[in-house]
CSV table of C-alpha atoms in Angstrom, one decimal:
chain,number,residue,atom,x,y,z
A,272,MET,CA,0.0,0.0,0.0
A,273,LEU,CA,1.1,3.4,-0.9
A,274,PHE,CA,0.2,6.5,1.0
A,275,ARG,CA,0.5,9.9,-0.5
A,276,SER,CA,0.9,12.9,1.5
A,277,VAL,CA,-1.6,15.7,0.9
A,278,PRO,CA,-0.3,19.1,1.7
A,279,ASP,CA,-2.4,21.1,4.1
A,280,LEU,CA,-4.8,18.3,4.6
A,281,ASP,CA,-5.7,19.4,8.1
A,282,SER,CA,-6.6,22.9,6.9
A,283,LYS,CA,-8.6,21.5,4.0
A,284,ILE,CA,-10.5,19.3,6.5
A,285,ALA,CA,-11.1,22.2,8.8
A,286,GLY,CA,-12.4,24.3,5.9
A,287,LYS,CA,-14.8,21.5,4.8
A,288,GLU,CA,-16.0,21.1,8.4
A,289,ALA,CA,-16.7,24.9,8.6
A,290,GLU,CA,-18.7,24.7,5.3
A,291,VAL,CA,-20.8,21.9,6.8
A,292,ARG,CA,-21.4,23.9,10.0
A,293,GLU,CA,-22.4,26.9,7.9
A,294,THR,CA,-24.8,24.9,5.8
A,295,GLU,CA,-26.3,23.3,8.9
A,296,ALA,CA,-26.8,26.8,10.4
A,297,GLN,CA,-28.6,27.8,7.1
A,298,LEU,CA,-30.7,24.7,7.3
A,299,ASN,CA,-31.7,25.6,10.9
A,300,LEU,CA,-32.6,29.1,9.8
A,301,LEU,CA,-34.8,27.7,7.0
A,302,LYS,CA,-36.5,25.3,9.3
A,303,THR,CA,-37.1,27.9,12.0
A,304,GLY,CA,-38.5,30.5,9.6
A,305,ALA,CA,-39.0,34.2,10.3
A,306,ARG,CA,-38.6,35.6,13.8
A,307,GLN,CA,-41.7,36.9,15.5
A,308,GLU,CA,-40.2,40.4,15.5
A,309,GLU,CA,-39.8,40.3,11.8
A,310,LEU,CA,-43.5,39.2,11.4
A,311,ASP,CA,-44.7,41.9,13.8
A,312,ASP,CA,-42.6,44.5,11.9
A,313,SER,CA,-44.0,43.4,8.6
A,314,ARG,CA,-47.6,43.5,9.9
A,315,GLU,CA,-47.0,47.0,11.3
A,316,ARG,CA,-45.7,48.0,7.9
A,317,VAL,CA,-48.8,46.7,6.1
A,318,GLN,CA,-51.0,48.6,8.7
A,319,ARG,CA,-49.0,51.9,8.1
A,320,THR,CA,-49.1,51.6,4.3
A,321,THR,CA,-52.8,50.8,4.5
A,322,GLU,CA,-53.3,54.1,6.5
A,323,TRP,CA,-51.2,56.0,4.1
A,324,ARG,CA,-53.1,54.6,1.1
A,325,ASP,CA,-56.4,55.5,2.8
A,326,LEU,CA,-55.1,59.0,3.4
A,327,ALA,CA,-54.2,59.3,-0.3
A,328,LYS,CA,-57.7,58.2,-1.2
A,329,SER,CA,-59.2,61.0,0.9
A,330,ASP,CA,-56.7,63.5,-0.5
A,331,LEU,CA,-57.8,62.4,-4.0
A,332,LYS,CA,-61.5,62.8,-3.1
A,333,ARG,CA,-60.8,66.4,-1.7
A,334,SER,CA,-58.8,67.2,-4.9
A,335,ARG,CA,-61.7,66.1,-7.1
A,336,GLY,CA,-64.1,68.3,-5.0
A,337,SER,CA,-61.7,71.2,-5.3
A,338,LEU,CA,-61.3,70.7,-9.0
A,339,GLU,CA,-65.0,70.7,-9.5
A,340,ASP,CA,-65.3,73.9,-7.5
A,341,SER,CA,-62.5,75.6,-9.5
A,342,LEU,CA,-64.0,74.5,-12.8
A,343,ALA,CA,-67.4,75.8,-11.8
A,344,ARG,CA,-65.8,79.2,-10.9
A,345,LEU,CA,-64.1,79.3,-14.3
A,346,ASP,CA,-67.3,78.4,-16.0
A,347,GLN,CA,-68.9,81.4,-14.3
A,348,LYS,CA,-66.0,83.6,-15.3
A,349,ILE,CA,-66.5,82.4,-18.9
A,350,VAL,CA,-70.1,83.4,-18.8
A,351,GLU,CA,-69.1,86.8,-17.5
A,352,ALA,CA,-66.3,87.2,-20.0
A,353,GLU,CA,-68.7,86.2,-22.9
A,354,ALA,CA,-71.2,88.7,-21.7
A,355,SER,CA,-68.5,91.4,-21.5
A,356,LEU,CA,-67.4,90.5,-25.0
A,357,LYS,CA,-70.9,90.6,-26.4
A,358,GLN,CA,-71.4,94.0,-24.8
A,359,ALA,CA,-68.1,95.3,-26.2
A,360,ILE,CA,-69.0,94.0,-29.8
A,361,GLU,CA,-72.3,95.9,-29.5
A,362,ASP,CA,-70.5,99.0,-28.3
A,363,VAL,CA,-68.0,98.9,-31.1
A,364,ARG,CA,-70.8,98.6,-33.7
A,365,ARG,CA,-72.8,101.4,-32.1
A,366,TRP,CA,-69.8,103.7,-31.7
A,367,GLY,CA,-68.7,102.9,-35.3
A,368,ASP,CA,-72.1,103.9,-36.7
A,369,LEU,CA,-72.0,107.1,-34.6
A,370,SER,CA,-68.4,107.8,-35.7
A,371,ARG,CA,-69.2,107.4,-39.4
A,372,ARG,CA,-72.1,109.9,-38.9
A,373,LYS,CA,-69.7,112.3,-37.1
A,374,VAL,CA,-71.8,112.3,-34.0
A,375,VAL,CA,-68.9,111.1,-31.7
A,376,SER,CA,-65.2,111.5,-31.9
A,377,GLU,CA,-62.7,108.9,-33.2
A,378,GLN,CA,-61.3,108.7,-29.7
A,379,GLN,CA,-64.5,107.3,-28.3
A,380,LEU,CA,-64.6,104.7,-31.0
A,381,HIS,CA,-60.9,103.7,-30.2
A,382,GLU,CA,-61.8,103.4,-26.6
A,383,ALA,CA,-64.7,101.0,-27.4
A,384,GLN,CA,-62.4,99.0,-29.6
A,385,THR,CA,-59.9,98.8,-26.8
A,386,VAL,CA,-62.6,97.5,-24.4
A,387,TYR,CA,-63.5,94.9,-27.1
A,388,LYS,CA,-59.9,93.7,-27.4
A,389,LYS,CA,-59.6,93.4,-23.6
A,390,ALA,CA,-62.8,91.5,-23.4
A,391,LYS,CA,-61.7,89.1,-26.1
A,392,ALA,CA,-58.3,88.6,-24.4
A,393,GLN,CA,-60.1,88.0,-21.1
A,394,LEU,CA,-62.3,85.4,-22.5
A,395,ALA,CA,-59.3,83.6,-24.2
A,396,GLN,CA,-57.4,83.7,-20.9
A,397,VAL,CA,-60.3,82.2,-18.9
A,398,HIS,CA,-60.7,79.4,-21.5
A,399,SER,CA,-56.9,78.7,-21.3
A,400,GLU,CA,-57.0,78.6,-17.4
A,401,LYS,CA,-59.9,76.1,-17.6
A,402,ALA,CA,-58.1,73.9,-20.2
A,403,ALA,CA,-55.0,73.9,-18.1
A,404,LEU,CA,-56.8,73.0,-15.0
A,405,GLU,CA,-58.7,70.2,-16.8
A,406,ASN,CA,-55.4,68.8,-18.2
A,407,VAL,CA,-53.7,68.7,-14.8
A,408,GLY,CA,-56.9,68.0,-12.9
A,409,THR,CA,-56.2,65.5,-10.0
A,410,LEU,CA,-53.2,63.9,-11.7
A,411,GLU,CA,-50.8,64.5,-8.9
A,412,ALA,CA,-53.2,63.1,-6.2
A,413,GLU,CA,-53.9,60.1,-8.5
A,414,GLN,CA,-50.3,59.4,-9.0
A,415,GLU,CA,-49.6,59.5,-5.2
A,416,LEU,CA,-52.5,57.1,-4.6
A,417,ALA,CA,-51.1,54.7,-7.2
A,418,ARG,CA,-47.7,54.9,-5.6
A,419,ARG,CA,-49.1,54.2,-2.1
A,420,GLU,CA,-51.2,51.3,-3.4
A,421,LYS,CA,-48.1,49.8,-4.9
A,422,GLU,CA,-46.2,50.1,-1.6
A,423,LEU,CA,-49.1,48.5,0.2
A,424,GLU,CA,-49.1,45.6,-2.2
A,425,GLU,CA,-45.4,45.1,-1.8
A,426,ALA,CA,-45.7,45.2,2.0
A,427,LYS,CA,-48.6,42.6,1.9
A,428,ALA,CA,-46.5,40.4,-0.4
A,429,ALA,CA,-43.5,40.6,1.9
A,430,LEU,CA,-45.7,39.7,4.9
A,431,THR,CA,-47.2,36.7,3.0
A,432,LEU,CA,-43.8,35.4,2.3
A,433,LEU,CA,-42.7,35.8,5.9
A,434,GLU,CA,-45.8,34.1,7.2
A,435,ALA,CA,-45.4,31.2,4.7
A,436,GLY,CA,-42.0,30.5,5.9
A,437,SER,CA,-39.3,28.6,3.9
A,438,ARG,CA,-40.3,26.5,1.0
A,439,GLN,CA,-39.9,22.8,1.7
A,440,GLU,CA,-37.8,22.5,-1.5
A,441,GLU,CA,-35.3,25.0,0.0
A,442,ILE,CA,-35.0,23.0,3.2
A,443,GLU,CA,-34.6,19.7,1.3
A,444,ALA,CA,-31.9,21.3,-0.9
A,445,SER,CA,-30.0,22.6,2.1
A,446,ALA,CA,-30.3,19.2,3.9
A,447,ALA,CA,-29.1,17.4,0.7
A,448,SER,CA,-26.0,19.6,0.5
A,449,ILE,CA,-25.1,18.5,4.0
A,450,SER,CA,-25.5,14.8,3.4
A,451,SER,CA,-23.6,14.8,0.2
């Protein structure tokens, strides 16, 4: 019989024994599952994110109410601006007739035309404000609600995984690596 000497055999054996101890420790962790503190923290996170999501829902509801109020005010401004424009058009027509007959001065006609231009610009501005408000609407509040709902779903998923514990396949794979 011939024996060969393996250099550093003792250190290699010690290394392999350490690997086995590490794998056994990992197996024990898999079998034990999540600590109660981890489960409690995860449940609290779900509760907090649920409250934040609910707060975002009420913020969105308030934003929608505020949007409706703002749009109603702008609709009223549009009605007023249209009335002013209609009056300005009539004034320009009337002052124009009077000016052509030399009953009033050109200055009075120019003043009526200036009022008409201002009324037209005011109506355009109110329409622009309304369009801008309709485009933005409650977008920010809706985005915040979506973000918070996503966080809640992630928290629920993490809790579900913790409560489920380790998969049997993971435990068996860890056990198999020890026995091989």
